[in-house]
Short mmCIF file of C-alpha atoms in Angstrom, two decimals:
data_model
loop_
_atom_site.label_atom_id
_atom_site.label_comp_id
_atom_site.label_asym_id
_atom_site.label_seq_id
_atom_site.Cartn_x
_atom_site.Cartn_y
_atom_site.Cartn_z
CA MET G 511 0.00 0.00 0.00
CA PRO G 512 1.35 3.46 -0.81
CA THR G 513 2.02 5.40 2.35
CA GLY G 514 3.43 8.59 0.85
CA ASN G 515 1.33 11.70 1.14
CA SER G 516 2.58 13.18 -2.13
CA GLN G 517 -0.26 14.84 -3.94
CA GLN G 518 1.37 13.88 -7.23
CA ASP G 519 0.84 10.16 -6.54
CA PRO G 520 -2.13 9.31 -8.79
CA GLY G 521 -2.89 6.00 -7.04
CA HIS G 522 -3.04 7.69 -3.66
CA ARG G 523 -5.11 10.52 -5.01
CA GLN G 524 -7.55 8.06 -6.55
CA LEU G 525 -7.81 6.23 -3.22
CA GLY G 526 -8.53 9.50 -1.42
CA HIS G 527 -10.99 10.41 -4.13
CA ARG G 528 -12.76 7.07 -3.71
CA SER G 529 -13.18 7.44 0.06
CA ALA G 530 -14.45 10.98 -0.49
CA GLU G 531 -17.03 9.55 -2.92
CA LEU G 532 -17.98 6.92 -0.30
CA ARG G 533 -18.52 9.64 2.31
CA LEU G 534 -20.72 11.50 -0.17
CA ALA G 535 -22.71 8.32 -0.76
CA ILE G 536 -23.19 7.79 2.99
CA ARG G 537 -24.37 11.39 3.34
CA ASP G 538 -26.66 10.98 0.30
CA THR G 539 -28.35 7.90 1.77
CA ILE G 540 -28.83 8.88 5.45
CA GLY G 541 -32.25 10.38 4.76
CA VAL G 542 -33.34 7.37 2.68
CA GLY G 543 -32.00 5.01 5.33
CA LEU G 544 -34.31 6.63 7.88
CA GLY G 545 -37.18 5.46 5.67
CA LEU G 546 -35.81 2.16 4.37
CA PHE G 547 -34.65 0.70 7.69
CA PRO G 548 -37.92 1.03 9.66
CA ILE G 549 -40.01 -0.07 6.68
CA GLY G 550 -37.59 -3.01 6.30
CA LEU G 551 -38.26 -3.82 9.97
CA ALA G 552 -42.01 -3.81 9.28
CA PHE G 553 -41.47 -6.05 6.26
CA GLY G 554 -39.44 -8.54 8.33
CA VAL G 555 -42.19 -8.67 10.98
CA LEU G 556 -44.81 -9.24 8.27
CA VAL G 557 -42.79 -12.12 6.77
CA VAL G 558 -42.60 -14.12 10.02
CA GLN G 559 -46.15 -13.23 11.08
CA SER G 560 -47.34 -14.62 7.72
CA GLY G 561 -45.77 -17.99 8.54
CA PHE G 562 -42.45 -17.82 6.68
CA ASP G 563 -39.11 -18.74 8.26
CA TRP G 564 -37.09 -15.63 9.18
CA TRP G 565 -34.47 -16.23 6.47
CA TRP G 566 -37.08 -15.68 3.76
CA ALA G 567 -36.97 -11.94 4.57
CA PRO G 568 -33.42 -11.39 3.19
CA LEU G 569 -34.20 -13.78 0.30
CA PHE G 570 -37.28 -11.72 -0.66
CA SER G 571 -35.14 -8.57 -0.54
CA THR G 572 -32.37 -9.97 -2.73
CA VAL G 573 -34.36 -12.01 -5.28
CA VAL G 574 -37.14 -9.44 -5.80
CA TYR G 575 -35.64 -6.26 -4.25
CA ALA G 576 -38.56 -3.95 -4.95
CA GLY G 577 -40.04 -2.81 -1.63
CA SER G 578 -43.72 -2.44 -2.46
CA MET G 579 -43.62 -5.64 -4.56
CA GLU G 580 -42.04 -7.58 -1.68
CA PHE G 581 -44.94 -6.64 0.60
CA LEU G 582 -47.35 -7.76 -2.11
CA MET G 583 -45.45 -11.03 -2.66
CA VAL G 584 -46.00 -12.06 0.98
CA GLY G 585 -49.76 -12.02 0.39
CA LEU G 586 -49.59 -13.46 -3.13
CA ILE G 587 -47.46 -16.44 -2.07
CA THR G 588 -49.51 -17.32 1.03
CA ALA G 589 -52.61 -17.23 -1.21
CA ALA G 590 -50.87 -19.66 -3.63
CA THR G 591 -51.29 -17.21 -6.54
CA PRO G 592 -50.53 -18.67 -10.02
CA LEU G 593 -47.16 -17.70 -11.47
CA THR G 594 -48.77 -15.90 -14.42
CA SER G 595 -50.69 -13.63 -12.03
CA ILE G 596 -47.52 -12.98 -10.05
CA ALA G 597 -45.70 -12.03 -13.28
CA ALA G 598 -48.53 -9.70 -14.40
CA THR G 599 -48.81 -8.03 -10.98
CA THR G 600 -45.05 -7.49 -10.83
CA PHE G 601 -45.13 -5.97 -14.31
CA LEU G 602 -47.91 -3.53 -13.38
CA VAL G 603 -46.50 -2.55 -9.99
CA ASN G 604 -42.92 -2.14 -11.23
CA SER G 605 -43.54 -0.79 -14.74
CA ARG G 606 -42.61 2.68 -13.48
CA HIS G 607 -39.02 1.40 -13.61
CA LEU G 608 -39.24 1.49 -17.42
CA PHE G 609 -39.01 5.29 -17.11
CA TYR G 610 -36.06 5.31 -14.75
CA ALA G 611 -33.52 4.36 -17.43
CA LEU G 612 -34.14 7.73 -19.10
CA SER G 613 -32.43 9.71 -16.38
CA PHE G 614 -30.51 7.21 -14.22
CA PRO G 615 -26.78 7.88 -14.83
CA ARG G 616 -25.85 4.24 -15.51
CA HIS G 617 -23.49 5.39 -18.27
CA ARG G 618 -21.29 6.77 -15.46
CA VAL G 619 -20.90 3.30 -13.87
CA GLU G 620 -17.67 1.54 -14.86
CA GLY G 621 -17.33 -2.24 -15.42
CA PRO G 622 -19.88 -4.85 -16.55
CA LEU G 623 -20.49 -6.31 -13.07
CA ALA G 624 -21.04 -2.88 -11.53
CA LYS G 625 -23.36 -1.96 -14.42
CA ALA G 626 -25.31 -5.20 -13.88
CA TYR G 627 -25.67 -4.47 -10.15
CA ALA G 628 -26.64 -0.85 -10.85
CA THR G 629 -29.43 -2.13 -13.11
CA TYR G 630 -30.63 -4.84 -10.72
CA ALA G 631 -30.67 -2.42 -7.78
CA LEU G 632 -32.37 0.48 -9.61
CA THR G 633 -35.09 1.03 -7.01
CA ASP G 634 -37.24 4.14 -6.50
CA GLU G 635 -34.82 5.34 -3.84
CA ALA G 636 -31.65 4.71 -5.89
CA TYR G 637 -33.25 6.49 -8.84
CA ALA G 638 -34.41 9.38 -6.68
CA LEU G 639 -30.97 9.90 -5.13
CA THR G 640 -28.97 9.69 -8.37
CA ALA G 641 -31.21 11.17 -11.07
CA THR G 642 -31.95 14.39 -9.21
CA LYS G 643 -28.28 15.40 -9.24
CA THR G 644 -26.27 16.41 -12.30
CA HIS G 645 -24.75 13.36 -13.97
CA ASP G 646 -21.25 14.84 -13.87
CA GLU G 647 -21.12 14.85 -10.07
CA MET G 648 -22.16 11.18 -9.84
CA SER G 649 -19.06 8.99 -10.02
CA SER G 650 -19.17 5.22 -10.53
CA THR G 651 -18.09 4.66 -6.91
CA ARG G 652 -20.73 7.03 -5.56
CA ILE G 653 -23.59 5.48 -7.57
CA ILE G 654 -22.71 1.88 -6.62
CA ALA G 655 -22.10 2.86 -2.97
CA ILE G 656 -25.50 4.58 -2.84
CA GLN G 657 -27.18 1.43 -4.17
CA VAL G 658 -25.28 -0.99 -1.90
CA LEU G 659 -26.07 1.20 1.15
CA CYS G 660 -29.77 1.41 0.23
CA GLN G 661 -29.99 -2.37 -0.10
CA SER G 662 -28.04 -2.84 3.16
CA TYR G 663 -30.47 -0.61 5.12
CA TRP G 664 -33.42 -2.47 3.64
CA VAL G 665 -32.06 -6.04 4.08
CA SER G 666 -30.72 -5.44 7.60
CA GLY G 667 -34.07 -3.92 8.62
CA GLY G 668 -35.81 -7.00 7.20
CA ILE G 669 -33.53 -9.45 9.04
CA ILE G 670 -33.84 -7.65 12.39
CA GLY G 671 -37.61 -7.34 11.95
CA ALA G 672 -37.97 -11.02 11.08
CA LEU G 673 -35.79 -12.15 14.01
CA SER G 674 -37.54 -9.96 16.57
CA GLY G 675 -40.92 -10.83 15.09
CA SER G 676 -43.95 -9.59 16.92
CA ALA G 677 -41.92 -8.53 19.97
CA LEU G 678 -41.55 -5.01 18.49
CA PRO G 679 -43.52 -2.28 20.28
CA SER G 680 -46.51 -1.21 18.20
CA SER G 681 -47.32 1.97 20.15
CA LEU G 682 -45.04 4.07 17.94
CA LYS G 683 -46.18 4.41 14.36
CA GLY G 684 -45.73 6.64 11.37
CA PHE G 685 -42.07 6.00 10.45
CA GLY G 686 -43.23 5.11 6.94
CA PHE G 687 -43.78 8.83 6.45
CA ALA G 688 -40.02 9.11 5.91
CA LEU G 689 -40.54 7.87 2.34
CA VAL G 690 -43.22 10.52 1.70
CA ALA G 691 -40.87 13.17 3.08
CA LEU G 692 -38.02 11.80 0.96
CA PHE G 693 -39.99 12.04 -2.28
CA ALA G 694 -41.19 15.57 -1.38
CA VAL G 695 -37.65 16.74 -0.56
CA LEU G 696 -36.31 15.29 -3.80
CA ALA G 697 -39.12 16.95 -5.75
CA VAL G 698 -38.08 20.30 -4.24
CA ASP G 699 -34.43 19.60 -5.14
CA ALA G 700 -35.30 18.58 -8.70
CA ILE G 701 -37.43 21.69 -9.23
CA ARG G 702 -34.58 23.82 -7.85
CA ALA G 703 -32.01 22.12 -10.11
CA THR G 704 -33.97 22.81 -13.31
CA GLY G 705 -35.92 25.94 -12.33
CA ASP G 706 -38.77 24.30 -14.23
CA ILE G 707 -42.18 24.81 -12.60
CA ALA G 708 -44.21 23.28 -15.43
CA SER G 709 -42.86 19.74 -14.70
CA PRO G 710 -44.23 19.45 -11.13
CA VAL G 711 -47.51 21.11 -12.16
CA LEU G 712 -47.88 18.54 -14.95
CA GLY G 713 -46.97 15.80 -12.44
CA VAL G 714 -49.74 16.88 -10.06
CA GLY G 715 -52.23 17.02 -12.94
CA CYS G 716 -51.30 13.55 -14.20
CA ALA G 717 -51.49 12.12 -10.66
CA LEU G 718 -54.97 13.59 -10.09
CA ILE G 719 -56.26 12.34 -13.47
CA ALA G 720 -54.81 8.86 -12.82
CA MET G 721 -56.36 8.71 -9.33
CA ASN G 722 -59.78 9.34 -10.86
CA ILE G 723 -59.63 7.19 -14.00
CA ALA G 724 -57.53 4.28 -12.65
CA PRO G 725 -57.32 4.30 -8.83
CA ASN G 726 -55.90 0.76 -8.73
CA GLN G 727 -53.16 1.49 -11.27
CA MET G 728 -52.65 5.11 -10.31
CA LEU G 729 -48.86 5.04 -10.43
CA VAL G 730 -48.44 3.40 -13.85
CA VAL G 731 -51.15 5.55 -15.45
CA ALA G 732 -49.87 8.80 -13.91
CA LEU G 733 -46.30 8.13 -15.05
CA SER G 734 -47.41 7.18 -18.58
CA LEU G 735 -49.53 10.35 -18.87
CA TYR G 736 -46.63 12.40 -17.56
CA VAL G 737 -44.14 11.00 -20.09
CA VAL G 738 -46.62 11.66 -22.92
CA ALA G 739 -47.24 15.23 -21.65
CA THR G 740 -43.48 15.87 -21.44
CA LEU G 741 -43.01 14.56 -24.99
CA ILE G 742 -45.73 16.96 -26.18
CA ARG G 743 -43.88 19.80 -24.40
CA TYR G 744 -40.70 18.80 -26.20
CA ARG G 745 -42.42 18.76 -29.60
CA LYS G 746 -44.00 22.18 -29.02
CA ARG G 747 -40.71 23.61 -27.83
CA ARG G 748 -38.82 22.23 -30.82
CA PHE G 749 -41.50 23.57 -33.16
CA SER G 750 -41.25 27.05 -31.68
CA ILE G 751 -37.44 27.00 -31.87
CA VAL G 752 -37.58 25.93 -35.53
CA ALA G 753 -40.12 28.68 -36.24
CA GLU G 754 -38.03 31.37 -34.52
CA GLY G 755 -34.71 30.21 -35.86
CA PRO G 756 -32.31 27.79 -34.13
CA GLU G 757 -30.17 30.30 -32.26
CA THR G 758 -29.89 28.22 -29.09
CA GLY G 759 -29.39 24.54 -28.31
CA MET G 760 -32.54 22.64 -27.50
CA CYS G 761 -31.32 20.98 -24.32
CA ASP G 762 -28.23 22.79 -23.17
CA ALA G 763 -29.18 22.28 -19.53
CA ASP G 764 -28.26 18.82 -18.33
CA MET C 266 -48.34 -22.64 3.64
CA PRO C 267 -46.73 -23.39 0.24
CA THR C 268 -43.57 -25.51 0.07
CA ASN C 269 -40.16 -23.83 0.05
CA ALA C 270 -39.76 -24.76 -3.63
CA ALA C 271 -43.08 -23.08 -4.51
CA ILE C 272 -42.09 -19.94 -2.60
CA ALA C 273 -38.71 -19.86 -4.35
CA VAL C 274 -40.26 -20.23 -7.83
CA SER C 275 -42.72 -17.39 -7.12
CA LEU C 276 -39.89 -15.15 -5.95
CA LEU C 277 -37.79 -16.00 -9.01
CA VAL C 278 -40.66 -15.08 -11.36
CA ALA C 279 -41.26 -11.71 -9.63
CA GLY C 280 -37.51 -11.09 -9.46
CA ALA C 281 -37.04 -11.84 -13.17
CA VAL C 282 -39.85 -9.45 -14.17
CA SER C 283 -38.43 -6.75 -11.86
CA VAL C 284 -34.91 -7.02 -13.28
CA ALA C 285 -36.20 -7.20 -16.87
CA LEU C 286 -38.15 -3.95 -16.37
CA ARG C 287 -35.02 -2.27 -15.04
CA ALA C 288 -32.64 -3.70 -17.69
CA LEU C 289 -34.57 -3.67 -20.97
CA PRO C 290 -34.88 0.15 -21.33
CA PHE C 291 -31.09 0.50 -21.17
CA LEU C 292 -30.72 -1.63 -24.32
CA VAL C 293 -32.70 1.05 -26.14
CA ILE C 294 -31.58 4.03 -24.08
CA GLU C 295 -27.80 3.64 -24.23
CA PRO C 296 -27.53 4.37 -28.01
CA LEU C 297 -30.15 7.12 -27.66
CA ARG C 298 -28.35 8.87 -24.79
CA ARG C 299 -27.18 11.67 -27.10
CA SER C 300 -30.52 12.20 -28.77
CA PRO C 301 -32.12 15.58 -27.94
CA VAL C 302 -35.48 14.08 -26.97
CA VAL C 303 -33.91 11.61 -24.52
CA ARG C 304 -31.82 14.37 -22.97
CA TYR C 305 -34.92 16.53 -22.69
CA LEU C 306 -36.78 13.71 -20.93
CA GLY C 307 -33.80 13.04 -18.67
CA THR C 308 -33.78 16.69 -17.57
CA HIS C 309 -37.52 17.28 -17.31
CA LEU C 310 -38.87 13.95 -15.99
CA PRO C 311 -37.37 13.69 -12.46
CA ALA C 312 -39.23 16.64 -10.86
CA GLY C 313 -42.65 15.41 -12.02
CA ILE C 314 -41.86 11.77 -11.21
CA MET C 315 -40.94 12.78 -7.64
CA VAL C 316 -44.20 14.72 -7.35
CA ILE C 317 -46.17 11.70 -8.63
CA LEU C 318 -44.34 9.35 -6.19
CA THR C 319 -45.12 11.76 -3.33
CA ILE C 320 -48.82 11.80 -4.21
CA TYR C 321 -48.82 8.02 -4.75
CA SER C 322 -47.24 7.40 -1.34
CA LEU C 323 -50.04 9.50 0.20
CA SER C 324 -52.86 8.09 -1.93
CA GLY C 325 -54.08 5.64 0.72
CA VAL C 326 -54.85 8.47 3.17
CA PRO C 327 -58.64 9.00 3.55
CA LEU C 328 -59.69 12.63 3.08
CA ARG C 329 -63.35 12.41 4.12
CA THR C 330 -62.98 10.77 7.53
CA TRP C 331 -61.38 12.26 10.63
CA PRO C 332 -58.67 13.53 10.89
CA ASN C 333 -59.11 14.36 7.20
CA ALA C 334 -55.44 13.90 6.30
CA LEU C 335 -54.53 16.61 8.81
CA PRO C 336 -51.42 14.81 10.20
CA GLU C 337 -50.17 14.15 6.64
CA THR C 338 -50.84 17.74 5.52
CA LEU C 339 -49.10 19.24 8.56
CA ALA C 340 -46.08 16.92 8.32
CA LEU C 341 -45.73 17.37 4.55
CA GLY C 342 -46.02 21.17 4.94
CA ALA C 343 -43.36 21.14 7.65
CA THR C 344 -41.06 18.96 5.51
CA ILE C 345 -41.33 21.16 2.41
CA GLY C 346 -41.19 24.43 4.39
CA LEU C 347 -38.10 23.32 6.29
CA HIS C 348 -36.45 22.16 3.09
CA LEU C 349 -37.11 25.45 1.31
CA TRP C 350 -35.68 27.26 4.32
CA ARG C 351 -32.64 25.17 5.36
CA ARG C 352 -31.93 23.09 2.22
CA ASN C 353 -30.84 20.15 4.37
CA ALA C 354 -32.46 16.91 3.16
CA VAL C 355 -31.67 14.83 6.26
CA LEU C 356 -32.99 17.55 8.58
CA SER C 357 -36.18 17.98 6.51
CA ILE C 358 -36.92 14.24 6.37
CA LEU C 359 -36.06 13.67 10.04
CA ALA C 360 -38.12 16.62 11.30
CA GLY C 361 -41.08 15.88 9.01
CA THR C 362 -41.14 12.21 10.01
CA GLY C 363 -40.67 13.04 13.70
CA LEU C 364 -43.61 15.41 13.57
CA TYR C 365 -45.71 12.77 11.80
CA VAL C 366 -44.86 10.10 14.39
CA VAL C 367 -45.86 12.48 17.21
CA LEU C 368 -49.07 13.51 15.42
CA SER C 369 -50.19 10.00 14.48
CA SER C 370 -49.11 8.26 17.71
CA TRP C 371 -50.39 10.79 20.25
CA VAL C 372 -52.06 13.97 19.00
CA PHE C 373 -54.61 12.35 16.70
CA ALA C 374 -55.58 9.24 18.63
CA SER C 375 -57.15 7.42 15.70
CA GLY C 376 -55.30 9.36 13.03
CA GLY C 377 -52.28 8.68 10.90
CA SER C 378 -52.83 6.36 7.97
CA ILE C 379 -49.19 5.69 7.18
CA ALA C 380 -47.52 2.91 9.18
#
């Protein structure tokens, strides 16, 4: 191991850079961890209370690793749901992930194994933490560390919840609100980063429409409407730029 | 209770669909990364998606029965207000969640729809 403190030593500098990126990732994920860990605990309790052995909790969270779907799977499996229904439900519940590839900075992740893990572990939280920052500030180390930490909070919560079972005090409740707060905070950050007010207004509109026309598939419908609405905005913007003369780039902000 | 093998097969099916949904778009997206429309979506989607996820995570809260989403409204207002003021994500989430736990555990005896 290099022990010199010369700033010219590239290996040493890279090592220091990597631990700085790890610290950033830890700081990035503290807020999410406050939501993931207690909800993981609740998931672990649910697994054992539903009749599964405790070790199924970490297996659920590694094989499926999609929080809301894991909760659903507990009920689906105990009801002996056919595999085709399980596949269709998973597709509907998780189809929002189709949109995440558009702005998740996977192109910043180096190495095929790391890329594969980044894809497998592309949860709502990982997407929220990485896509709301500029892609240039997200290094490969930071992205992977964020995802490993998120999964660690979730899996360790599940294991502890499953092992302690129903012994947990039930007088305190409401920790699940941390995920609501997380999404709200990230929405504020994303609006600040782009200065774009139309996007959240469109988001609210799409969510309200989806709640009324498809309450059971609200999330998928709202996201689909929102992508379509954003595409229409892009077309209108491009049309107006073409009409006025192409003096500026279409998407210089990144 | 289903057998361990049946549980494992169910998990593998759900896991395969989950990973496929996360992986397949990249096969199309990676070559399109430089296209103007993809870059536009990448810049303009996150804010609205976060708003939709916020509303979705609150969508199980009943509005018409007491306490009429009052704990959620107060805690969400505190979270957003604090974040606009201090710009500290951990502080905003911690304070908002702390307020919600207090409101739903003690202040509104039967209130608080989020576990």
